[in-house]
Coordinates of C-alpha atoms in Angstrom, one line a residue:
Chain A
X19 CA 81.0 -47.6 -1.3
X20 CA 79.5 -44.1 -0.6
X21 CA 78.5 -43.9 2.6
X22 CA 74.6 -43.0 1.8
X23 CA 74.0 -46.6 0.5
X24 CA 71.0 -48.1 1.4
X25 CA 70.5 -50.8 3.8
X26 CA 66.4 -53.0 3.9
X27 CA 65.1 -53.8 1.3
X28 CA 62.6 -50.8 1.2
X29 CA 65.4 -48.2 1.0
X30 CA 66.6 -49.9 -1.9
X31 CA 63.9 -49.6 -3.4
X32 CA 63.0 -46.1 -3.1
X33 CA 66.5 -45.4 -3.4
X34 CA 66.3 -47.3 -7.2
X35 CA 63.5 -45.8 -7.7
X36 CA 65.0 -42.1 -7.2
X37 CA 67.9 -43.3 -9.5
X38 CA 66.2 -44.9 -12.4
X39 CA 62.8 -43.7 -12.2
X40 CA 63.5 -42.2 -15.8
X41 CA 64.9 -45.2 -16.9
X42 CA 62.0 -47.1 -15.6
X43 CA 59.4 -44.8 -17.1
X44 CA 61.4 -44.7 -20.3
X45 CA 61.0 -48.2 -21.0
X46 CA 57.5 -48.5 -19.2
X47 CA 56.7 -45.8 -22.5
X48 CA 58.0 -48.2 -24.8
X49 CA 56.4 -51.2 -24.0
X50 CA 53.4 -49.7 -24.1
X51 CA 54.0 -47.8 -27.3
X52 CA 55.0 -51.9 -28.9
X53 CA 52.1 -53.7 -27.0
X54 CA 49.9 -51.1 -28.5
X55 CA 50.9 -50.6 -31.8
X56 CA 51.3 -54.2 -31.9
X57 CA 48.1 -55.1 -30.5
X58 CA 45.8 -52.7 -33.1
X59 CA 48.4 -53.6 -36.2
X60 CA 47.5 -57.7 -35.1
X61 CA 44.4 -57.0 -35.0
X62 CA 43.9 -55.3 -38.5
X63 CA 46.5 -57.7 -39.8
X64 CA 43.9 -60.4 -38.6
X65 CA 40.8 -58.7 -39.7
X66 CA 42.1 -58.7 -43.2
X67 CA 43.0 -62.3 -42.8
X68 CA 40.1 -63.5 -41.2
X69 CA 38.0 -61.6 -43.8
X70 CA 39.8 -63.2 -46.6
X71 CA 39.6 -66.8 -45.3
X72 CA 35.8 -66.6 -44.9
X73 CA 35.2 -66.0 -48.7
X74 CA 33.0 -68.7 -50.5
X75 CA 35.1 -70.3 -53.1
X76 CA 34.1 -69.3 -56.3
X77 CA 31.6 -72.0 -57.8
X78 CA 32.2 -74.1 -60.8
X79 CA 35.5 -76.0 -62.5
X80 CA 38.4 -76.4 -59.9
X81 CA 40.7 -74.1 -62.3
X82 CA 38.7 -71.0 -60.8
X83 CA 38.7 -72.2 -57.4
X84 CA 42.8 -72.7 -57.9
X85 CA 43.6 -68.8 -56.6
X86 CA 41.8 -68.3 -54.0
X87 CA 43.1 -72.0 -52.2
X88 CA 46.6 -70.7 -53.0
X89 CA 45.8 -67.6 -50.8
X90 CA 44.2 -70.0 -48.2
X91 CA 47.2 -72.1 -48.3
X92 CA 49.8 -69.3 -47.4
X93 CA 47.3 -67.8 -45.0
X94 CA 47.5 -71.2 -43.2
X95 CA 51.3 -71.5 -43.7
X96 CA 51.4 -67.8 -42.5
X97 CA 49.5 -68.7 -39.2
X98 CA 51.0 -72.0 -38.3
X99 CA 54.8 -70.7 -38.6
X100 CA 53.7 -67.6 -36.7
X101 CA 51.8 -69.3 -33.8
X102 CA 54.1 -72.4 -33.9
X103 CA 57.2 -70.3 -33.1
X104 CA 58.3 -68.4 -30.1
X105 CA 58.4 -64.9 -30.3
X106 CA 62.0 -64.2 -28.8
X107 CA 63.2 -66.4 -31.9
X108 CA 61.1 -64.8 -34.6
X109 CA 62.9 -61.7 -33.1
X110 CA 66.5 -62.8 -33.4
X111 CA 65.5 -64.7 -37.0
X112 CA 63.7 -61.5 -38.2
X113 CA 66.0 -59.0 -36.9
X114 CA 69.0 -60.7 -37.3
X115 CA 68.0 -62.1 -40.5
X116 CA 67.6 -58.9 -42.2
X117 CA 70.5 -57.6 -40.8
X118 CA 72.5 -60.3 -43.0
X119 CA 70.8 -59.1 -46.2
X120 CA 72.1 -55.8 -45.9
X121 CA 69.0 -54.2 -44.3
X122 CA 69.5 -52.9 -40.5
X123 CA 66.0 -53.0 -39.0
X124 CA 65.5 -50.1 -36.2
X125 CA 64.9 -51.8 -33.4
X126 CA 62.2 -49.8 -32.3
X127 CA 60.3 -50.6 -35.8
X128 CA 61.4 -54.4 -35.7
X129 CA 60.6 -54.5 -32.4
X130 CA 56.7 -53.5 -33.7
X131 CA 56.6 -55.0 -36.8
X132 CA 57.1 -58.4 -34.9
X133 CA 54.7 -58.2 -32.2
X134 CA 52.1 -56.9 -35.3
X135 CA 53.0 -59.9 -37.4
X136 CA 53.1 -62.5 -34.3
X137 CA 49.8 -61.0 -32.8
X138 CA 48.1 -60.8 -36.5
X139 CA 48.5 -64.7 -36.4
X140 CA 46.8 -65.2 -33.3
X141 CA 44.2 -62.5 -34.1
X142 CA 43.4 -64.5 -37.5
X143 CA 42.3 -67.6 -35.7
X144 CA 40.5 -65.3 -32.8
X145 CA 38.4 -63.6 -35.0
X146 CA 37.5 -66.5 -37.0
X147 CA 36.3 -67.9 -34.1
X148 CA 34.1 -64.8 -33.5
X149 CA 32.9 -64.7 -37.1
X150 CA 31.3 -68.0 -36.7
X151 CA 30.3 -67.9 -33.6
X152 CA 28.0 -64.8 -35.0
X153 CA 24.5 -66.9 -36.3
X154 CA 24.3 -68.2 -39.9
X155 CA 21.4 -66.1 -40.3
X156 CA 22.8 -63.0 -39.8
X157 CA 24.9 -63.9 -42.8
X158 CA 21.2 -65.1 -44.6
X159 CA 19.6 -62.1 -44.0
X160 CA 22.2 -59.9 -45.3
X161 CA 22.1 -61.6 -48.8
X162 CA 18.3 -61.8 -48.5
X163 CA 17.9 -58.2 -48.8
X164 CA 20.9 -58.7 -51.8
X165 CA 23.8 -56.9 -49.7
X166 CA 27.4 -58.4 -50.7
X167 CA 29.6 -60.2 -48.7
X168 CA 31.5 -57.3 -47.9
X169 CA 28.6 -55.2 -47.0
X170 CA 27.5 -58.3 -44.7
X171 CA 30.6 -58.8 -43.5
X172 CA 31.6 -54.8 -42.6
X173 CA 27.9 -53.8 -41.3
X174 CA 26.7 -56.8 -40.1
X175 CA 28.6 -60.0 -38.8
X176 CA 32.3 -58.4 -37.6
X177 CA 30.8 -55.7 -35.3
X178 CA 29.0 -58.6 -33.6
X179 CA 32.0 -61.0 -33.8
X180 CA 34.0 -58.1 -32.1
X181 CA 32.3 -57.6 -30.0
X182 CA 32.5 -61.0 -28.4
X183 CA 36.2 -61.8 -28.9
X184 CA 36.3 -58.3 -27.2
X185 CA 37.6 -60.9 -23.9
X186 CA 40.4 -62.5 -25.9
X187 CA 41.4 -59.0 -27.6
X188 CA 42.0 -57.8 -24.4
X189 CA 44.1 -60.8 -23.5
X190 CA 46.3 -60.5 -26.2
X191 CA 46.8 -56.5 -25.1
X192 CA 48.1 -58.5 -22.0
X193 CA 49.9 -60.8 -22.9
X194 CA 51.6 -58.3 -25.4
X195 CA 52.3 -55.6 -22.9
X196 CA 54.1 -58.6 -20.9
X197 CA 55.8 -60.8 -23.7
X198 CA 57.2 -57.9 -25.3
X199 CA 59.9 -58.0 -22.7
X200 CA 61.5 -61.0 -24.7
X201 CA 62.3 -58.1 -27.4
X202 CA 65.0 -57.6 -25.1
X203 CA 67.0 -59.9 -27.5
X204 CA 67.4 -57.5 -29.9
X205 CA 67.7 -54.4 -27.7
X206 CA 64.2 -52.7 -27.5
X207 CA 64.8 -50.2 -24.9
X208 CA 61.5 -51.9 -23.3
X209 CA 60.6 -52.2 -19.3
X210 CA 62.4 -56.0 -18.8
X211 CA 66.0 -54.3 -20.8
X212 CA 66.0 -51.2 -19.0
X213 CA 65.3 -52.7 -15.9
X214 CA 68.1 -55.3 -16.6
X215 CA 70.3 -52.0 -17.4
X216 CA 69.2 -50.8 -13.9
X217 CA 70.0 -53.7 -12.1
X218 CA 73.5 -54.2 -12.9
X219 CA 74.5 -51.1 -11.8
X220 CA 74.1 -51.7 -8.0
X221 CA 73.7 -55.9 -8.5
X222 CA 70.6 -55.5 -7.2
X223 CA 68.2 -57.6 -9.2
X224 CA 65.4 -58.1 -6.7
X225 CA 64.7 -54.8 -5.9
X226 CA 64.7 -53.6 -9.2
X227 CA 62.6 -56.8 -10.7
X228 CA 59.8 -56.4 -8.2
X229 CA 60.0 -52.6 -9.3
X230 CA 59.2 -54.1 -12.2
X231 CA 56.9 -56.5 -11.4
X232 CA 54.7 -53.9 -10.1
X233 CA 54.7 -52.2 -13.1
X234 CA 54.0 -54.8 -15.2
X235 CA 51.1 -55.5 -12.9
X236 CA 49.6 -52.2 -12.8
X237 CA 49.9 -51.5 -16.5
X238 CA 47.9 -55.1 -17.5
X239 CA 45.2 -54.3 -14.4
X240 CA 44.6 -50.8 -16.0
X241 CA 44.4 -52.2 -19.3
X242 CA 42.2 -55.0 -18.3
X243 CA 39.8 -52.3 -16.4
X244 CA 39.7 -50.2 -19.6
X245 CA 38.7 -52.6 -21.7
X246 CA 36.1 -53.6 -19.1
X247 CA 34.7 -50.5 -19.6
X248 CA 34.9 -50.1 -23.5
X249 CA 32.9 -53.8 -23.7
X250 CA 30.0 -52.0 -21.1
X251 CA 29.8 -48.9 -24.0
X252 CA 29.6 -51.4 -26.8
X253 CA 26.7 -52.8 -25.2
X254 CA 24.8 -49.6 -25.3
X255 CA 22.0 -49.0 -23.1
X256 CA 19.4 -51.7 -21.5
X257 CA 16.8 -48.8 -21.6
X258 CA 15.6 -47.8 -25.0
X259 CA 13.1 -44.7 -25.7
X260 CA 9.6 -45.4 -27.3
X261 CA 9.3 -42.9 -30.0
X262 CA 6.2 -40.6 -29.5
X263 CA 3.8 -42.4 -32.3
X264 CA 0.3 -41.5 -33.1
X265 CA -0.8 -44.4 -34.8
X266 CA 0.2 -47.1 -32.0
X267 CA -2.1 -46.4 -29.1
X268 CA -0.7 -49.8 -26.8
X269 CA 2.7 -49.0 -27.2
X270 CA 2.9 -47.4 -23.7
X271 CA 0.9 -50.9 -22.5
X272 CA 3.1 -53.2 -24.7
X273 CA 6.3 -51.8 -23.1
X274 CA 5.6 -53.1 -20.0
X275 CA 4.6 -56.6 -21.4
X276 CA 8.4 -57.0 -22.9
X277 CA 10.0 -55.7 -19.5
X278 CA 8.3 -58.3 -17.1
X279 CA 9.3 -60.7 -19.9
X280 CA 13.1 -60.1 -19.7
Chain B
X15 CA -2.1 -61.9 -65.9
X16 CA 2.0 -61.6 -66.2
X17 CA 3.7 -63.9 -64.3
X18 CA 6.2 -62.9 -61.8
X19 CA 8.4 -65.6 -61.0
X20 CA 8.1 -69.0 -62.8
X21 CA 10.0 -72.0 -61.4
X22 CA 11.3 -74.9 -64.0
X23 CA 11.8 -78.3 -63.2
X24 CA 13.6 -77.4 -60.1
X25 CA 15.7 -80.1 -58.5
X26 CA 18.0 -79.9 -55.0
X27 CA 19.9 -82.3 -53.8
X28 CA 22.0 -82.1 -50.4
X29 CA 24.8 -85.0 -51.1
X30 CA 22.4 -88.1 -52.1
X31 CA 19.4 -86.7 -50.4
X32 CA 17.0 -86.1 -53.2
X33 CA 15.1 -83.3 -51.4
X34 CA 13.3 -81.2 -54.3
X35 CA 12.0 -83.4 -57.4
X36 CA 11.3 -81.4 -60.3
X37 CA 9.2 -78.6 -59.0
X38 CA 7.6 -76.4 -61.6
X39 CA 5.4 -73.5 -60.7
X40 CA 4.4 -69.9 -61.8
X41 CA 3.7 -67.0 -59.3
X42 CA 1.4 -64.4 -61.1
X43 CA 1.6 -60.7 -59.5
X44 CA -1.0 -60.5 -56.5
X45 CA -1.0 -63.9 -55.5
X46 CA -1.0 -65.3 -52.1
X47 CA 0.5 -69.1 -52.2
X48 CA 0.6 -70.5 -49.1
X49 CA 2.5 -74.1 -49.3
X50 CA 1.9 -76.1 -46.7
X51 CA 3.3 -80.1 -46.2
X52 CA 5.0 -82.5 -43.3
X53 CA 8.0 -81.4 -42.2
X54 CA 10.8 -82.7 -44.4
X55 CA 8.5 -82.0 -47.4
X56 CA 11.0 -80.1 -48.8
X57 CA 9.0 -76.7 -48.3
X58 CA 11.6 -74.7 -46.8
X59 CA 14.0 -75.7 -49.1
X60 CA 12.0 -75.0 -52.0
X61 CA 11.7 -71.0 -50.6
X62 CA 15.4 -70.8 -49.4
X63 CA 16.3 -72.5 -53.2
X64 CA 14.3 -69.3 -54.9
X65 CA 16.2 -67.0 -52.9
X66 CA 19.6 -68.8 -54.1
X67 CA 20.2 -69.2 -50.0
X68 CA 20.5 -72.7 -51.4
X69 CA 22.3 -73.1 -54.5
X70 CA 19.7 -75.0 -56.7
X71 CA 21.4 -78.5 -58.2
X72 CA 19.0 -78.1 -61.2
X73 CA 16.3 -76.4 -63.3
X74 CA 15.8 -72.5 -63.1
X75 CA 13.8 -69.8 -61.9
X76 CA 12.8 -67.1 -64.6
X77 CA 12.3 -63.4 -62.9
X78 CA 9.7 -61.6 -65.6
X79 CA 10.8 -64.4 -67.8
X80 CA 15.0 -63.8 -67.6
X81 CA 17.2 -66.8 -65.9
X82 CA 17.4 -65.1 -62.0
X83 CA 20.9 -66.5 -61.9
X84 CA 22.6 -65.7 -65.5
X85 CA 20.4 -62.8 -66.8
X86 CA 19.8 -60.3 -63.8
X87 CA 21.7 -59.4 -61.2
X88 CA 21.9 -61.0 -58.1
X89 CA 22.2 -58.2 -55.7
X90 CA 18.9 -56.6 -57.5
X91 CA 17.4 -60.2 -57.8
X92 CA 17.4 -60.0 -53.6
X93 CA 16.3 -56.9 -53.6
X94 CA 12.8 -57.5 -55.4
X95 CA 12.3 -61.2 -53.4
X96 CA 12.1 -60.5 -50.0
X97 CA 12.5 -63.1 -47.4
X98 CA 11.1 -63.0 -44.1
X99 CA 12.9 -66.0 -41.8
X100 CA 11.2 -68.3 -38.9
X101 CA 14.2 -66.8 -36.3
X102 CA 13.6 -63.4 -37.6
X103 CA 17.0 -63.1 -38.2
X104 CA 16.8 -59.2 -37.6
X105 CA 20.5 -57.5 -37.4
X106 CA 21.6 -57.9 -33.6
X107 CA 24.2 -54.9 -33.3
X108 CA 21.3 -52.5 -34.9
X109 CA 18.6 -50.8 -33.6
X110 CA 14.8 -51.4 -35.0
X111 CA 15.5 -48.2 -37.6
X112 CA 19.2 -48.7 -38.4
X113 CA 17.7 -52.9 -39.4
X114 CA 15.3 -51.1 -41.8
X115 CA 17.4 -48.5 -43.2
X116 CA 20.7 -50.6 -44.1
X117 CA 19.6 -52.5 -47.1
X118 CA 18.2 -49.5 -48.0
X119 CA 21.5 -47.4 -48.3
X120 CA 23.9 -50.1 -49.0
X121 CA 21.9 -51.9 -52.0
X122 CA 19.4 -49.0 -53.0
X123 CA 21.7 -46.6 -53.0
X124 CA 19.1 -44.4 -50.6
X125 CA 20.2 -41.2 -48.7
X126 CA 20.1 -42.0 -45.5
X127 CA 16.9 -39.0 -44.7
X128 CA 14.9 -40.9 -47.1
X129 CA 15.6 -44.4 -46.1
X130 CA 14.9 -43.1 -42.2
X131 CA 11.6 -41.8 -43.7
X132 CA 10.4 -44.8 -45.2
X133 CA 11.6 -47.0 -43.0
X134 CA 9.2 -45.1 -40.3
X135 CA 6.5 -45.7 -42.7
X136 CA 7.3 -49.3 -43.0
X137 CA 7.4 -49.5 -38.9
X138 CA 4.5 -47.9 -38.6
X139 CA 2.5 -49.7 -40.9
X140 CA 3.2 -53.1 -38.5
X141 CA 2.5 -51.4 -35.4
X142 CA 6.3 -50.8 -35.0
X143 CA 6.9 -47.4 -35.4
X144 CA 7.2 -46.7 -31.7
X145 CA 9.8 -49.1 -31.1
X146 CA 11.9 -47.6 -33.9
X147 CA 14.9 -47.0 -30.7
X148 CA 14.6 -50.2 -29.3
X149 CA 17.4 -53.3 -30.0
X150 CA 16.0 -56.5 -31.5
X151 CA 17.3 -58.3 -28.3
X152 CA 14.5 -56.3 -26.2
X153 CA 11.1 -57.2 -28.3
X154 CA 9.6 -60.1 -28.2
X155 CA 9.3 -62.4 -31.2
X156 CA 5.9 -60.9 -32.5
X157 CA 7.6 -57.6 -32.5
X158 CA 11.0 -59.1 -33.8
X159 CA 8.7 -61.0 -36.6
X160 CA 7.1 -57.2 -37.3
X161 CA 10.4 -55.6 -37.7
X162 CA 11.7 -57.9 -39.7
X163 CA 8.3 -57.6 -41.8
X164 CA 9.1 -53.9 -42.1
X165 CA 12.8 -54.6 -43.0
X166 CA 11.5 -56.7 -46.0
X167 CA 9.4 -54.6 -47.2
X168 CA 11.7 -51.4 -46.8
X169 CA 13.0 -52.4 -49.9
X170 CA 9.8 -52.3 -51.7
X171 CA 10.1 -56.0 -53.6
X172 CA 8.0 -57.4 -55.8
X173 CA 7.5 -60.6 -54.1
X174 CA 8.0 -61.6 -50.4
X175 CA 8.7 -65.4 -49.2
X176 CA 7.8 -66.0 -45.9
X177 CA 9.9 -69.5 -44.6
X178 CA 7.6 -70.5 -41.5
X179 CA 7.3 -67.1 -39.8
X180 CA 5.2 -67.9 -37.0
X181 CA 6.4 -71.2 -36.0
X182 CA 9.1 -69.8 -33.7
X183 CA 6.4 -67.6 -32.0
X184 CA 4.2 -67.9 -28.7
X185 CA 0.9 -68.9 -29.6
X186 CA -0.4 -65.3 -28.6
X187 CA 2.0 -63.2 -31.1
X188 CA 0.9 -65.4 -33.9
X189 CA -1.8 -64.0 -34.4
X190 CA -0.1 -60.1 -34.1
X191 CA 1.9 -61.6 -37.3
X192 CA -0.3 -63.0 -39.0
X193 CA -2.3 -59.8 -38.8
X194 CA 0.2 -57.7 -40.8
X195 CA 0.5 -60.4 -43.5
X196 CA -3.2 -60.3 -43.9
X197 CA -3.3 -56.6 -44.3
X198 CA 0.0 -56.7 -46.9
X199 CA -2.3 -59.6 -48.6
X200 CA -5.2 -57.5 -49.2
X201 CA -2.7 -55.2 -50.0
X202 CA -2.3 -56.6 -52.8
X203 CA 1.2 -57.6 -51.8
X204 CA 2.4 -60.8 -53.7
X205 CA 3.5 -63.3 -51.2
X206 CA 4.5 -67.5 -51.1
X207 CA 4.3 -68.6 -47.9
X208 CA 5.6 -71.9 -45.9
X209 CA 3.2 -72.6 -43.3
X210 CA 1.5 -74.4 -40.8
X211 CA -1.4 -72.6 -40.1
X212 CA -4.4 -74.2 -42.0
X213 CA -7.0 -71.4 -41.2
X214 CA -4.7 -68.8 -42.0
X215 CA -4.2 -70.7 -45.5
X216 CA -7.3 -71.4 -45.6
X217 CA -8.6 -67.7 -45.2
X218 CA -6.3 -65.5 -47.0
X219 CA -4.1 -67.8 -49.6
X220 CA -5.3 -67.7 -53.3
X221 CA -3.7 -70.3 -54.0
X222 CA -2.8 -73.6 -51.7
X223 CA 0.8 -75.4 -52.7
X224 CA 0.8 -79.6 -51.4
X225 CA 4.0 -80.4 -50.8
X226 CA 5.2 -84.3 -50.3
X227 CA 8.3 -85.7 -51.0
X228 CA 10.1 -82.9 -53.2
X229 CA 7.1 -82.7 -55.1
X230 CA 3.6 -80.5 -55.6
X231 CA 1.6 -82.8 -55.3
X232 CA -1.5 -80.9 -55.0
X233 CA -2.2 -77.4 -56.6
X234 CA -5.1 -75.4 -56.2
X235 CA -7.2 -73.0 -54.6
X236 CA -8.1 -73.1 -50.6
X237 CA -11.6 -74.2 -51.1
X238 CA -11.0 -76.7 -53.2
X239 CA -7.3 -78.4 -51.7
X240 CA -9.4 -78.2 -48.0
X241 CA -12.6 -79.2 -49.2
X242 CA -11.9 -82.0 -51.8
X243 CA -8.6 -82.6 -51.9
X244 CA -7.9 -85.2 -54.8
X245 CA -4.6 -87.1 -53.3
X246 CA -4.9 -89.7 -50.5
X247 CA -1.6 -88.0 -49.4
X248 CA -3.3 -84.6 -49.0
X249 CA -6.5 -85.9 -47.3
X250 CA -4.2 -87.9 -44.9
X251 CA -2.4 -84.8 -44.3
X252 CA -4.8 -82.5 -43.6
X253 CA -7.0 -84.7 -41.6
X254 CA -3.9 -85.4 -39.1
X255 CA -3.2 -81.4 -39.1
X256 CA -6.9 -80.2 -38.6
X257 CA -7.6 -82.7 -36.0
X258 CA -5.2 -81.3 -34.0
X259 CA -5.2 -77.4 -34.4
X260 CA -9.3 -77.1 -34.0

């Protein structure tokens, strides 16, 4: 052994640190760049599904109803297989399954596609959740002034449901960031494989996994502050402007009656 | 004078519950018709039922004497019968003027200068125009009720269906609301309204709608239905109601 070999625990680690800071910071960039990606392609994957499912059935003989509860029906089958599953075996059954067709996956773009299509499950149910949690007369309002259910649902009902499954988004960010590290099945040069890589070299697996720890911590606090912050903007102001008007005299007076009221 | 909207032996059931019985009515342009009943009357259901919020199990509703459900189109069938709610309903993520100026764009087909123009107008006209900045979730329900007055009425409709809009109000705002429909009344704005205030029907309806059962039971003009009202079920009615409001 060279004679520069660290001896406490803290030397290690700075000493790890020194050696495999790129290595660290290369996979740190890569589990970012899959909880991401992952997270915003679940999310529109859920949209779409969520948006889908909430259709009315067409009315009248069961014949014209038929398609759409054949979509329903692999929507559901979609979601249960997806959410019913652990991830680290849809990886090695994707991966590995496509492999055996003939089609060799890049792991980088498996390693996305199946956090998208495992997040995109649990999105679906989420944002069902937050469409009817939005009031029925939101809905009832839209089609009173004859909007579709498209305008309804794009203008009116799935700002407000994102906005409060903004919480459980930001959850699945987290969990993502962190259970993307069972990718390291299939090779994802991701934080948990490189810092796997790094910790064989010396055999020094506790430095290097609280290394790692700490990142994984500090990436999921900053995320969870950010989103923090992103829920305050969507809430807009508390203070609104009264709009210079003529023709209301008591507006100035009727302002003040609503602000002792709230 | 032509009639606007003419209902046909309209019958809605929810499973077994028989709630409308053949209802048959015509709405001539100009008229006030205030309906007015017990709760469980079948009054709401009646309005939400012309508004195809609830899918009607029989009869029909002509628009200017064409089927509203088979001969005109159901986007543009919303647009001209406006519908003013009990919870207001007004749309939470959007400001006073972005609630007025939606339908406007998305079913008109309006530029958006234009909309924002007469959706001021609208605001104005109910005392809102001041508050045109402001979120729903900071007025109070007279002012929510005004809005959504404004948001009706933004898409300039022919006829306007007001389902209770003052019962979900402090008794100070009603009479803020009721205000505005008076003046869209005398307006000459035609208007069916589900209510329960008497004076208020009894002042500015033309035309008073006794509801009982899933039926009309009594048709006819204020004076008369709160004067001399002809059913034992109306006089019963109204002398339990009256009693208690004066």
């Amino acid at each position: 052994m060279p004679a520069n070999i660290p001896t406490t625990f803290f030397a290690w680690v700075s000493f790890l640190l020194d050696k495999y800071g790129e290595l660290f910071l290369r996979g740190t960039g890569v589990t970012m760049l899959v909880a991401l990606t992952g997270t915003v392609l679940g999310f529109l994957i859920g949209l779409l599904v969520a948006i889908v499912r909430t259709i009315p059935l067409p009315r009248g003989v069961w014949y014209r109803k038929l398609p759409m509860r054949i979509v329903f029906f692999l929507l559901n089958v979609y979601i249960e297989v997806f959410r019913g599953t652990p991830m680290i075996v849809q990886s090695m059954v994707i991966y590995y399954g496509a492999m055996q067709i003939g089609f060799r996956m890049p792991v980088l773009g498996a390693a996305i596609f199946i956090v998208s299509i495992n997040t995109g499950a649990y999105m679906a149910e989420i944002i069902r959740g937050g469409i009817i949690s939005v009031d029925v007369g939101q809905k009832e309002a839209c089609t009173a002034i004859g909007m579709t259910h498209w305008q309804a649902m794009t203008h009116v009902i799935l700002p407000q449901a994102v906005r409060n499954i903004m919480p459980s988004i930001g959850n699945e960010f987290v969990v993502n960031i962190k259970d993307s590290s069972v990718l390291n099945v299939i090779s994802v040069g991701e934080l948990f494989f490189m810092s796997k890589s790094a910790a064989g070299a010396y055999l020094r697996y506790f430095e290097v996994f609280f290394i790692t720890a700490c990142i994984y911590l500090i990436l999921t606090f900053s995320v969870t502050r950010l989103l923090r912050l992103l829920e305050k903007k969507m809430d807009g102001s508390r203070n609104y402007t009264i709009y210079g008007s003529q023709s209301d005299s008591q507006s100035s007076i009727r302002v003040q009656e609503t602000e002792e009221a709230e | 004078m032509e009639n606007i909207l003419e209902i046909r032996h309209l019958v809605k059931h929810f499973g077994d519950h028989e709630v409308l019985r053949d209802i048959s009515f015509a709405v001539q342009k100009g008229e006030v018709i205030c309906i007015i009943g017990s709760s469980g009357s079948g009054k709401s259901t009646l309005l939400r039922c012309m508004n195809f919020l609830e899918q009607p199990t029989g009869g029909e509703i002509l628009y200017h004497g064409k089927n509203a459900e088979t001969e005109w189109k159901r986007t543009l069938y919303h647009s001209k019968v406006g519908m003013v709610f009990q919870s207001f309903n007004l749309f939470g993520n959007k400001n006073v003027l972005e609630n007025c100026v939606l339908g406007q764009m998305q079913v008109l087909k309006i530029e958006r200068r234009e909309a924002e123009a007469r959706a001021v107008a609208y605001l104005e006209k109910v005392g809102m125009g001041a508050y045109r900045l402001a979120r729903p979730s900071q007025l109070s329900g007279g002012q929510k009720q005004r809005v959504a007055i404004a948001r009706a009425l933004c898409m300039e409709p022919e006829v306007l269906l007001f389902d209770e809009p003052t019962s979900a109000l402090d008794p100070e705002m009603v009479g803020e609301v009721l205000g505005v429909m008076q003046d869209l009344a005398r307006g000459g704005m035609t208007m069916l309204i589900v209510t329960h205030e008497m004076s208020f029907a009894r002042d500015v309806a033309s035309r008073v709608l006794f509801m009982d059962g899933g039926v009309i039971l009594e048709d006819a003009s204020p004076s008369t239905l709160f004067s001399h009202p002809s059913q034992p079920r109306t006089q019963e009615f109204l002398r339990r109601v009256l009693a208690r409001q004066l």
